[in-house]
């Protein structure tokens, strides 16, 4: 649509300073019930699927969730504050802007 092109919309914080679109006086909580219920239902479904695939105490294979090797991330998978544990923030940074 033309309204989605760059420069065709007002700046959001200027055009809707109170965080509303349209007339705030016409807003009701009833209008939000169905969308919020749908979002919560989807989140519950997603969490249930994750717990089914990876029950508490198990983690997914490292090569499927990280660009790092298993040896590199092994210390991060230990119980926090235990002997040999390492925070993910202690790992060296990787990417095109880091050497």
PDB file of N, CA and C in Angstrom:
ATOM      1  N   UNK A   1       0.836  -1.191   0.000  1.00  0.00           N
ATOM      2  CA  UNK A   1       0.000   0.000   0.000  1.00  0.00           C
ATOM      3  C   UNK A   1       0.875   1.246   0.000  1.00  0.00           C
ATOM      4  N   UNK A   2       0.338   2.327  -0.520  1.00  0.00           N
ATOM      5  CA  UNK A   2       1.093   3.563  -0.567  1.00  0.00           C
ATOM      6  C   UNK A   2       1.406   4.083   0.832  1.00  0.00           C
ATOM      7  N   UNK A   3       0.534   3.788   1.805  1.00  0.00           N
ATOM      8  CA  UNK A   3       0.740   4.317   3.156  1.00  0.00           C
ATOM      9  C   UNK A   3       1.920   3.663   3.856  1.00  0.00           C
ATOM     10  N   UNK A   4       2.394   2.522   3.320  1.00  0.00           N
ATOM     11  CA  UNK A   4       3.516   1.837   3.943  1.00  0.00           C
ATOM     12  C   UNK A   4       4.855   2.252   3.348  1.00  0.00           C
ATOM     13  N   UNK A   5       4.839   3.120   2.356  1.00  0.00           N
ATOM     14  CA  UNK A   5       6.081   3.561   1.735  1.00  0.00           C
ATOM     15  C   UNK A   5       6.791   4.555   2.646  1.00  0.00           C
ATOM     16  N   UNK A   6       8.089   4.642   2.474  1.00  0.00           N
ATOM     17  CA  UNK A   6       8.873   5.534   3.314  1.00  0.00           C
ATOM     18  C   UNK A   6       8.460   6.982   3.085  1.00  0.00           C
ATOM     19  N   UNK A   7       8.270   7.708   4.167  1.00  0.00           N
ATOM     20  CA  UNK A   7       7.920   9.110   4.078  1.00  0.00           C
ATOM     21  C   UNK A   7       6.440   9.397   3.957  1.00  0.00           C
ATOM     22  N   UNK A   8       5.600   8.375   3.913  1.00  0.00           N
ATOM     23  CA  UNK A   8       4.163   8.579   3.761  1.00  0.00           C
ATOM     24  C   UNK A   8       3.421   8.523   5.093  1.00  0.00           C
ATOM     25  N   UNK A   9       4.105   8.193   6.161  1.00  0.00           N
ATOM     26  CA  UNK A   9       3.462   8.102   7.474  1.00  0.00           C
ATOM     27  C   UNK A   9       4.028   9.163   8.402  1.00  0.00           C
ATOM     28  N   UNK A  10       3.246   9.508   9.395  1.00  0.00           N
ATOM     29  CA  UNK A  10       3.759  10.415  10.417  1.00  0.00           C
ATOM     30  C   UNK A  10       4.685   9.622  11.328  1.00  0.00           C
ATOM     31  N   UNK A  11       5.570  10.315  12.003  1.00  0.00           N
ATOM     32  CA  UNK A  11       6.429   9.649  12.978  1.00  0.00           C
ATOM     33  C   UNK A  11       5.536   9.177  14.114  1.00  0.00           C
ATOM     34  N   UNK A  12       5.656   7.905  14.477  1.00  0.00           N
ATOM     35  CA  UNK A  12       4.715   7.309  15.427  1.00  0.00           C
ATOM     36  C   UNK A  12       4.625   8.078  16.742  1.00  0.00           C
ATOM     37  N   UNK A  13       5.759   8.486  17.283  1.00  0.00           N
ATOM     38  CA  UNK A  13       5.709   9.169  18.578  1.00  0.00           C
ATOM     39  C   UNK A  13       5.102  10.562  18.464  1.00  0.00           C
ATOM     40  N   UNK A  14       5.125  11.140  17.279  1.00  0.00           N
ATOM     41  CA  UNK A  14       4.514  12.452  17.075  1.00  0.00           C
ATOM     42  C   UNK A  14       3.043  12.294  16.715  1.00  0.00           C
ATOM     43  N   UNK A  15       2.739  11.360  15.831  1.00  0.00           N
ATOM     44  CA  UNK A  15       1.368  11.171  15.361  1.00  0.00           C
ATOM     45  C   UNK A  15       0.453  10.557  16.398  1.00  0.00           C
ATOM     46  N   UNK A  16       1.002   9.728  17.266  1.00  0.00           N
ATOM     47  CA  UNK A  16       0.195   9.080  18.317  1.00  0.00           C
ATOM     48  C   UNK A  16       0.925   9.205  19.654  1.00  0.00           C
ATOM     49  N   UNK A  17       0.992  10.409  20.214  1.00  0.00           N
ATOM     50  CA  UNK A  17       1.777  10.623  21.429  1.00  0.00           C
ATOM     51  C   UNK A  17       1.281   9.840  22.641  1.00  0.00           C
ATOM     52  N   UNK A  18       0.008   9.553  22.724  1.00  0.00           N
ATOM     53  CA  UNK A  18      -0.513   8.811  23.871  1.00  0.00           C
ATOM     54  C   UNK A  18      -0.479   7.308  23.615  1.00  0.00           C
ATOM     55  N   UNK A  19       0.036   6.884  22.486  1.00  0.00           N
ATOM     56  CA  UNK A  19       0.091   5.467  22.167  1.00  0.00           C
ATOM     57  C   UNK A  19      -1.218   4.919  21.652  1.00  0.00           C
ATOM     58  N   UNK A  20      -2.088   5.776  21.149  1.00  0.00           N
ATOM     59  CA  UNK A  20      -3.381   5.327  20.640  1.00  0.00           C
ATOM     60  C   UNK A  20      -3.487   5.654  19.163  1.00  0.00           C
ATOM     61  N   UNK A  21      -4.298   4.916  18.481  1.00  0.00           N
ATOM     62  CA  UNK A  21      -4.626   5.203  17.085  1.00  0.00           C
ATOM     63  C   UNK A  21      -6.121   5.441  17.023  1.00  0.00           C
ATOM     64  N   UNK A  22      -6.525   6.498  16.432  1.00  0.00           N
ATOM     65  CA  UNK A  22      -7.955   6.793  16.374  1.00  0.00           C
ATOM     66  C   UNK A  22      -8.384   7.577  17.600  1.00  0.00           C
ATOM     67  N   UNK A  23      -9.608   7.330  18.031  1.00  0.00           N
ATOM     68  CA  UNK A  23     -10.175   8.066  19.155  1.00  0.00           C
ATOM     69  C   UNK A  23     -10.048   7.239  20.436  1.00  0.00           C
ATOM     70  N   UNK A  24      -9.283   7.711  21.417  1.00  0.00           N
ATOM     71  CA  UNK A  24      -9.131   6.957  22.659  1.00  0.00           C
ATOM     72  C   UNK A  24     -10.446   6.766  23.401  1.00  0.00           C
ATOM     73  N   UNK A  25     -11.362   7.691  23.224  1.00  0.00           N
ATOM     74  CA  UNK A  25     -12.641   7.584  23.932  1.00  0.00           C
ATOM     75  C   UNK A  25     -13.484   6.421  23.417  1.00  0.00           C
ATOM     76  N   UNK A  26     -13.175   5.921  22.225  1.00  0.00           N
ATOM     77  CA  UNK A  26     -13.930   4.801  21.661  1.00  0.00           C
ATOM     78  C   UNK A  26     -13.335   3.441  22.037  1.00  0.00           C
ATOM     79  N   UNK A  27     -12.203   3.441  22.707  1.00  0.00           N
ATOM     80  CA  UNK A  27     -11.555   2.191  23.083  1.00  0.00           C
ATOM     81  C   UNK A  27     -12.211   1.550  24.296  1.00  0.00           C
ATOM     82  N   UNK A  28     -12.333   0.234  24.260  1.00  0.00           N
ATOM     83  CA  UNK A  28     -12.872  -0.509  25.401  1.00  0.00           C
ATOM     84  C   UNK A  28     -12.025  -1.757  25.622  1.00  0.00           C
ATOM     85  N   UNK A  29     -12.087  -2.270  26.837  1.00  0.00           N
ATOM     86  CA  UNK A  29     -11.350  -3.495  27.158  1.00  0.00           C
ATOM     87  C   UNK A  29     -11.915  -4.690  26.403  1.00  0.00           C
ATOM     88  N   UNK A  30     -13.197  -4.649  26.084  1.00  0.00           N
ATOM     89  CA  UNK A  30     -13.813  -5.767  25.361  1.00  0.00           C
ATOM     90  C   UNK A  30     -13.177  -5.987  23.986  1.00  0.00           C
ATOM     91  N   UNK A  31     -12.708  -4.905  23.361  1.00  0.00           N
ATOM     92  CA  UNK A  31     -12.091  -5.031  22.045  1.00  0.00           C
ATOM     93  C   UNK A  31     -10.765  -5.789  22.118  1.00  0.00           C
ATOM     94  N   UNK A  32     -10.117  -5.772  23.262  1.00  0.00           N
ATOM     95  CA  UNK A  32      -8.810  -6.417  23.397  1.00  0.00           C
ATOM     96  C   UNK A  32      -8.901  -7.855  23.870  1.00  0.00           C
ATOM     97  N   UNK A  33     -10.048  -8.290  24.360  1.00  0.00           N
ATOM     98  CA  UNK A  33     -10.145  -9.626  24.961  1.00  0.00           C
ATOM     99  C   UNK A  33      -9.826 -10.739  23.974  1.00  0.00           C
ATOM    100  N   UNK A  34     -10.397 -10.729  22.789  1.00  0.00           N
ATOM    101  CA  UNK A  34     -10.164 -11.810  21.819  1.00  0.00           C
ATOM    102  C   UNK A  34      -8.719 -11.844  21.334  1.00  0.00           C
ATOM    103  N   UNK A  35      -8.127 -10.700  20.937  1.00  0.00           N
ATOM    104  CA  UNK A  35      -6.722 -10.763  20.512  1.00  0.00           C
ATOM    105  C   UNK A  35      -5.780 -11.208  21.627  1.00  0.00           C
ATOM    106  N   UNK A  36      -5.998 -10.716  22.840  1.00  0.00           N
ATOM    107  CA  UNK A  36      -5.141 -11.116  23.958  1.00  0.00           C
ATOM    108  C   UNK A  36      -5.314 -12.598  24.251  1.00  0.00           C
ATOM    109  N   UNK A  37      -6.540 -13.096  24.219  1.00  0.00           N
ATOM    110  CA  UNK A  37      -6.784 -14.525  24.446  1.00  0.00           C
ATOM    111  C   UNK A  37      -6.106 -15.365  23.367  1.00  0.00           C
ATOM    112  N   UNK A  38      -6.143 -14.909  22.114  1.00  0.00           N
ATOM    113  CA  UNK A  38      -5.494 -15.645  21.023  1.00  0.00           C
ATOM    114  C   UNK A  38      -3.980 -15.672  21.201  1.00  0.00           C
ATOM    115  N   UNK A  39      -3.406 -14.550  21.600  1.00  0.00           N
ATOM    116  CA  UNK A  39      -1.960 -14.485  21.830  1.00  0.00           C
ATOM    117  C   UNK A  39      -1.561 -15.415  22.968  1.00  0.00           C
ATOM    118  N   UNK A  40      -2.315 -15.387  24.059  1.00  0.00           N
ATOM    119  CA  UNK A  40      -2.001 -16.250  25.198  1.00  0.00           C
ATOM    120  C   UNK A  40      -2.163 -17.727  24.847  1.00  0.00           C
ATOM    121  N   UNK A  41      -3.166 -18.042  24.042  1.00  0.00           N
ATOM    122  CA  UNK A  41      -3.363 -19.432  23.611  1.00  0.00           C
ATOM    123  C   UNK A  41      -2.177 -19.893  22.765  1.00  0.00           C
ATOM    124  N   UNK A  42      -1.716 -19.029  21.863  1.00  0.00           N
ATOM    125  CA  UNK A  42      -0.566 -19.371  21.028  1.00  0.00           C
ATOM    126  C   UNK A  42       0.692 -19.545  21.873  1.00  0.00           C
ATOM    127  N   UNK A  43       0.918 -18.641  22.832  1.00  0.00           N
ATOM    128  CA  UNK A  43       2.092 -18.758  23.700  1.00  0.00           C
ATOM    129  C   UNK A  43       2.059 -20.052  24.504  1.00  0.00           C
ATOM    130  N   UNK A  44       0.884 -20.411  25.014  1.00  0.00           N
ATOM    131  CA  UNK A  44       0.742 -21.660  25.761  1.00  0.00           C
ATOM    132  C   UNK A  44       1.048 -22.852  24.867  1.00  0.00           C
ATOM    133  N   UNK A  45       0.542 -22.837  23.641  1.00  0.00           N
ATOM    134  CA  UNK A  45       0.814 -23.908  22.688  1.00  0.00           C
ATOM    135  C   UNK A  45       2.310 -24.021  22.403  1.00  0.00           C
ATOM    136  N   UNK A  46       2.962 -22.877  22.201  1.00  0.00           N
ATOM    137  CA  UNK A  46       4.387 -22.870  21.911  1.00  0.00           C
ATOM    138  C   UNK A  46       5.199 -23.425  23.079  1.00  0.00           C
ATOM    139  N   UNK A  47       4.890 -22.983  24.297  1.00  0.00           N
ATOM    140  CA  UNK A  47       5.600 -23.470  25.480  1.00  0.00           C
ATOM    141  C   UNK A  47       5.384 -24.967  25.660  1.00  0.00           C
ATOM    142  N   UNK A  48       4.156 -25.440  25.447  1.00  0.00           N
ATOM    143  CA  UNK A  48       3.878 -26.876  25.567  1.00  0.00           C
ATOM    144  C   UNK A  48       4.679 -27.684  24.552  1.00  0.00           C
ATOM    145  N   UNK A  49       4.795 -27.183  23.323  1.00  0.00           N
ATOM    146  CA  UNK A  49       5.573 -27.884  22.300  1.00  0.00           C
ATOM    147  C   UNK A  49       7.056 -27.913  22.652  1.00  0.00           C
ATOM    148  N   UNK A  50       7.570 -26.812  23.188  1.00  0.00           N
ATOM    149  CA  UNK A  50       8.980 -26.766  23.593  1.00  0.00           C
ATOM    150  C   UNK A  50       9.230 -27.739  24.737  1.00  0.00           C
ATOM    151  N   UNK A  51       8.332 -27.760  25.726  1.00  0.00           N
ATOM    152  CA  UNK A  51       8.500 -28.676  26.856  1.00  0.00           C
ATOM    153  C   UNK A  51       8.353 -30.134  26.437  1.00  0.00           C
ATOM    154  N   UNK A  52       7.538 -30.396  25.431  1.00  0.00           N
ATOM    155  CA  UNK A  52       7.396 -31.766  24.931  1.00  0.00           C
ATOM    156  C   UNK A  52       8.679 -32.215  24.232  1.00  0.00           C
ATOM    157  N   UNK A  53       9.267 -31.316  23.453  1.00  0.00           N
ATOM    158  CA  UNK A  53      10.496 -31.652  22.732  1.00  0.00           C
ATOM    159  C   UNK A  53      11.702 -31.705  23.662  1.00  0.00           C
ATOM    160  N   UNK A  54      11.752 -30.801  24.631  1.00  0.00           N
ATOM    161  CA  UNK A  54      12.879 -30.722  25.555  1.00  0.00           C
ATOM    162  C   UNK A  54      12.350 -30.634  26.978  1.00  0.00           C
ATOM    163  N   UNK A  55      12.119 -31.773  27.623  1.00  0.00           N
ATOM    164  CA  UNK A  55      11.614 -31.763  28.998  1.00  0.00           C
ATOM    165  C   UNK A  55      12.594 -31.042  29.930  1.00  0.00           C
ATOM    166  N   UNK A  56      12.131 -30.607  31.094  1.00  0.00           N
ATOM    167  CA  UNK A  56      13.027 -29.926  32.037  1.00  0.00           C
ATOM    168  C   UNK A  56      14.264 -30.776  32.323  1.00  0.00           C
ATOM    169  N   UNK A  57      15.418 -30.131  32.293  1.00  0.00           N
ATOM    170  CA  UNK A  57      16.673 -30.830  32.539  1.00  0.00           C
ATOM    171  C   UNK A  57      17.404 -31.226  31.274  1.00  0.00           C
ATOM    172  N   UNK A  58      16.778 -31.071  30.121  1.00  0.00           N
ATOM    173  CA  UNK A  58      17.437 -31.380  28.851  1.00  0.00           C
ATOM    174  C   UNK A  58      17.567 -30.108  28.029  1.00  0.00           C
ATOM    175  N   UNK A  59      18.548 -30.094  27.159  1.00  0.00           N
ATOM    176  CA  UNK A  59      18.749 -28.945  26.276  1.00  0.00           C
ATOM    177  C   UNK A  59      18.823 -29.442  24.839  1.00  0.00           C
ATOM    178  N   UNK A  60      18.491 -28.590  23.879  1.00  0.00           N
ATOM    179  CA  UNK A  60      18.595 -29.004  22.479  1.00  0.00           C
ATOM    180  C   UNK A  60      20.060 -29.175  22.082  1.00  0.00           C
ATOM    181  N   UNK A  61      20.327 -29.889  20.998  1.00  0.00           N
ATOM    182  CA  UNK A  61      21.705 -30.044  20.527  1.00  0.00           C
ATOM    183  C   UNK A  61      22.331 -28.683  20.232  1.00  0.00           C
ATOM    184  N   UNK A  62      23.567 -28.496  20.675  1.00  0.00           N
ATOM    185  CA  UNK A  62      24.246 -27.206  20.547  1.00  0.00           C
ATOM    186  C   UNK A  62      24.339 -26.768  19.091  1.00  0.00           C
ATOM    187  N   UNK A  63      24.635 -27.695  18.190  1.00  0.00           N
ATOM    188  CA  UNK A  63      24.826 -27.320  16.784  1.00  0.00           C
ATOM    189  C   UNK A  63      23.548 -26.810  16.132  1.00  0.00           C
ATOM    190  N   UNK A  64      22.393 -27.048  16.747  1.00  0.00           N
ATOM    191  CA  UNK A  64      21.134 -26.568  16.185  1.00  0.00           C
ATOM    192  C   UNK A  64      20.720 -25.195  16.714  1.00  0.00           C
ATOM    193  N   UNK A  65      21.347 -24.733  17.795  1.00  0.00           N
ATOM    194  CA  UNK A  65      20.917 -23.469  18.394  1.00  0.00           C
ATOM    195  C   UNK A  65      22.035 -22.434  18.504  1.00  0.00           C
ATOM    196  N   UNK A  66      23.258 -22.783  18.080  1.00  0.00           N
ATOM    197  CA  UNK A  66      24.368 -21.856  18.243  1.00  0.00           C
ATOM    198  C   UNK A  66      25.358 -22.003  17.095  1.00  0.00           C
ATOM    199  N   UNK A  67      26.082 -20.939  16.829  1.00  0.00           N
ATOM    200  CA  UNK A  67      27.167 -20.989  15.852  1.00  0.00           C
ATOM    201  C   UNK A  67      28.458 -21.463  16.502  1.00  0.00           C
ATOM    202  N   UNK A  68      28.452 -21.637  17.791  1.00  0.00           N
ATOM    203  CA  UNK A  68      29.642 -22.041  18.532  1.00  0.00           C
ATOM    204  C   UNK A  68      29.747 -23.558  18.600  1.00  0.00           C
ATOM    205  N   UNK A  69      30.959 -24.027  18.878  1.00  0.00           N
ATOM    206  CA  UNK A  69      31.171 -25.471  18.991  1.00  0.00           C
ATOM    207  C   UNK A  69      30.693 -25.956  20.359  1.00  0.00           C
ATOM    208  N   UNK A  70      30.505 -27.262  20.461  1.00  0.00           N
ATOM    209  CA  UNK A  70      30.043 -27.838  21.728  1.00  0.00           C
ATOM    210  C   UNK A  70      31.077 -27.635  22.833  1.00  0.00           C
ATOM    211  N   UNK A  71      32.365 -27.752  22.498  1.00  0.00           N
ATOM    212  CA  UNK A  71      33.424 -27.552  23.494  1.00  0.00           C
ATOM    213  C   UNK A  71      33.424 -26.117  24.011  1.00  0.00           C
ATOM    214  N   UNK A  72      33.160 -25.174  23.114  1.00  0.00           N
ATOM    215  CA  UNK A  72      33.184 -23.760  23.480  1.00  0.00           C
ATOM    216  C   UNK A  72      32.034 -23.394  24.420  1.00  0.00           C
ATOM    217  N   UNK A  73      30.893 -24.009  24.246  1.00  0.00           N
ATOM    218  CA  UNK A  73      29.703 -23.636  25.007  1.00  0.00           C
ATOM    219  C   UNK A  73      29.431 -24.591  26.171  1.00  0.00           C
ATOM    220  N   UNK A  74      30.250 -25.634  26.304  1.00  0.00           N
ATOM    221  CA  UNK A  74      30.039 -26.651  27.337  1.00  0.00           C
ATOM    222  C   UNK A  74      29.985 -26.051  28.743  1.00  0.00           C
ATOM    223  N   UNK A  75      30.866 -25.092  29.044  1.00  0.00           N
ATOM    224  CA  UNK A  75      30.890 -24.484  30.377  1.00  0.00           C
ATOM    225  C   UNK A  75      29.622 -23.683  30.657  1.00  0.00           C
ATOM    226  N   UNK A  76      28.996 -23.160  29.629  1.00  0.00           N
ATOM    227  CA  UNK A  76      27.772 -22.371  29.809  1.00  0.00           C
ATOM    228  C   UNK A  76      26.567 -23.246  30.132  1.00  0.00           C
ATOM    229  N   UNK A  77      26.650 -24.530  29.827  1.00  0.00           N
ATOM    230  CA  UNK A  77      25.526 -25.436  30.054  1.00  0.00           C
ATOM    231  C   UNK A  77      25.537 -26.056  31.445  1.00  0.00           C
ATOM    232  N   UNK A  78      26.573 -25.755  32.229  1.00  0.00           N
ATOM    233  CA  UNK A  78      26.625 -26.279  33.596  1.00  0.00           C
ATOM    234  C   UNK A  78      25.684 -25.484  34.495  1.00  0.00           C
ATOM    235  N   UNK A  79      25.436 -26.024  35.677  1.00  0.00           N
ATOM    236  CA  UNK A  79      24.575 -25.333  36.635  1.00  0.00           C
ATOM    237  C   UNK A  79      25.210 -24.001  37.020  1.00  0.00           C
ATOM    238  N   UNK A  80      24.441 -22.918  36.994  1.00  0.00           N
ATOM    239  CA  UNK A  80      25.002 -21.603  37.313  1.00  0.00           C
ATOM    240  C   UNK A  80      25.693 -21.580  38.674  1.00  0.00           C
ATOM    241  N   UNK A  81      26.845 -20.919  38.695  1.00  0.00           N
ATOM    242  CA  UNK A  81      27.688 -20.722  39.877  1.00  0.00           C
ATOM    243  C   UNK A  81      28.334 -22.009  40.381  1.00  0.00           C
ATOM    244  N   UNK A  82      28.252 -23.101  39.617  1.00  0.00           N
ATOM    245  CA  UNK A  82      28.941 -24.332  40.003  1.00  0.00           C
ATOM    246  C   UNK A  82      30.385 -24.272  39.503  1.00  0.00           C
ATOM    247  N   UNK A  83      31.181 -25.241  39.897  1.00  0.00           N
ATOM    248  CA  UNK A  83      32.586 -25.303  39.496  1.00  0.00           C
ATOM    249  C   UNK A  83      32.696 -25.428  37.975  1.00  0.00           C
ATOM    250  N   UNK A  84      33.434 -24.519  37.346  1.00  0.00           N
ATOM    251  CA  UNK A  84      33.626 -24.564  35.902  1.00  0.00           C
ATOM    252  C   UNK A  84      32.540 -23.889  35.088  1.00  0.00           C
ATOM    253  N   UNK A  85      31.524 -23.327  35.752  1.00  0.00           N
ATOM    254  CA  UNK A  85      30.441 -22.665  35.024  1.00  0.00           C
ATOM    255  C   UNK A  85      30.932 -21.355  34.444  1.00  0.00           C
ATOM    256  N   UNK A  86      30.377 -20.992  33.303  1.00  0.00           N
ATOM    257  CA  UNK A  86      30.728 -19.746  32.636  1.00  0.00           C
ATOM    258  C   UNK A  86      29.452 -19.125  32.082  1.00  0.00           C
ATOM    259  N   UNK A  87      29.311 -17.830  32.236  1.00  0.00           N
ATOM    260  CA  UNK A  87      28.164 -17.117  31.675  1.00  0.00           C
ATOM    261  C   UNK A  87      28.358 -16.956  30.169  1.00  0.00           C
ATOM    262  N   UNK A  88      27.271 -16.924  29.425  1.00  0.00           N
ATOM    263  CA  UNK A  88      27.382 -16.721  27.976  1.00  0.00           C
ATOM    264  C   UNK A  88      27.984 -15.358  27.652  1.00  0.00           C
ATOM    265  N   UNK A  89      27.888 -14.416  28.585  1.00  0.00           N
ATOM    266  CA  UNK A  89      28.446 -13.085  28.360  1.00  0.00           C
ATOM    267  C   UNK A  89      29.964 -13.086  28.477  1.00  0.00           C
ATOM    268  N   UNK A  90      30.538 -14.161  29.018  1.00  0.00           N
ATOM    269  CA  UNK A  90      31.992 -14.276  29.128  1.00  0.00           C
ATOM    270  C   UNK A  90      32.624 -14.859  27.873  1.00  0.00           C
ATOM    271  N   UNK A  91      31.829 -15.422  26.978  1.00  0.00           N
ATOM    272  CA  UNK A  91      32.365 -15.966  25.736  1.00  0.00           C
ATOM    273  C   UNK A  91      32.863 -14.833  24.852  1.00  0.00           C
ATOM    274  N   UNK A  92      33.892 -15.127  24.049  1.00  0.00           N
ATOM    275  CA  UNK A  92      34.378 -14.085  23.148  1.00  0.00           C
ATOM    276  C   UNK A  92      33.305 -13.786  22.103  1.00  0.00           C
ATOM    277  N   UNK A  93      33.241 -12.543  21.718  1.00  0.00           N
ATOM    278  CA  UNK A  93      32.224 -12.124  20.751  1.00  0.00           C
ATOM    279  C   UNK A  93      32.626 -12.600  19.362  1.00  0.00           C
ATOM    280  N   UNK A  94      31.632 -12.995  18.583  1.00  0.00           N
ATOM    281  CA  UNK A  94      31.887 -13.418  17.210  1.00  0.00           C
ATOM    282  C   UNK A  94      30.983 -12.624  16.281  1.00  0.00           C
ATOM    283  N   UNK A  95      31.375 -12.538  15.044  1.00  0.00           N
ATOM    284  CA  UNK A  95      30.574 -11.823  14.069  1.00  0.00           C
ATOM    285  C   UNK A  95      31.442 -10.952  13.195  1.00  0.00           C
ATOM    286  N   UNK A  96      30.824 -10.271  12.273  1.00  0.00           N
ATOM    287  CA  UNK A  96      31.583  -9.500  11.300  1.00  0.00           C
ATOM    288  C   UNK A  96      32.248  -8.256  11.891  1.00  0.00           C
ATOM    289  N   UNK A  97      31.799  -7.789  13.062  1.00  0.00           N
ATOM    290  CA  UNK A  97      32.386  -6.591  13.644  1.00  0.00           C
ATOM    291  C   UNK A  97      33.387  -6.904  14.747  1.00  0.00           C
ATOM    292  N   UNK A  98      33.639  -8.186  14.999  1.00  0.00           N
ATOM    293  CA  UNK A  98      34.575  -8.597  16.039  1.00  0.00           C
ATOM    294  C   UNK A  98      35.648  -9.474  15.428  1.00  0.00           C
ATOM    295  N   UNK A  99      36.864  -9.368  15.950  1.00  0.00           N
ATOM    296  CA  UNK A  99      37.967 -10.190  15.440  1.00  0.00           C
ATOM    297  C   UNK A  99      38.219 -11.344  16.356  1.00  0.00           C
TER     298      UNK A  99
END
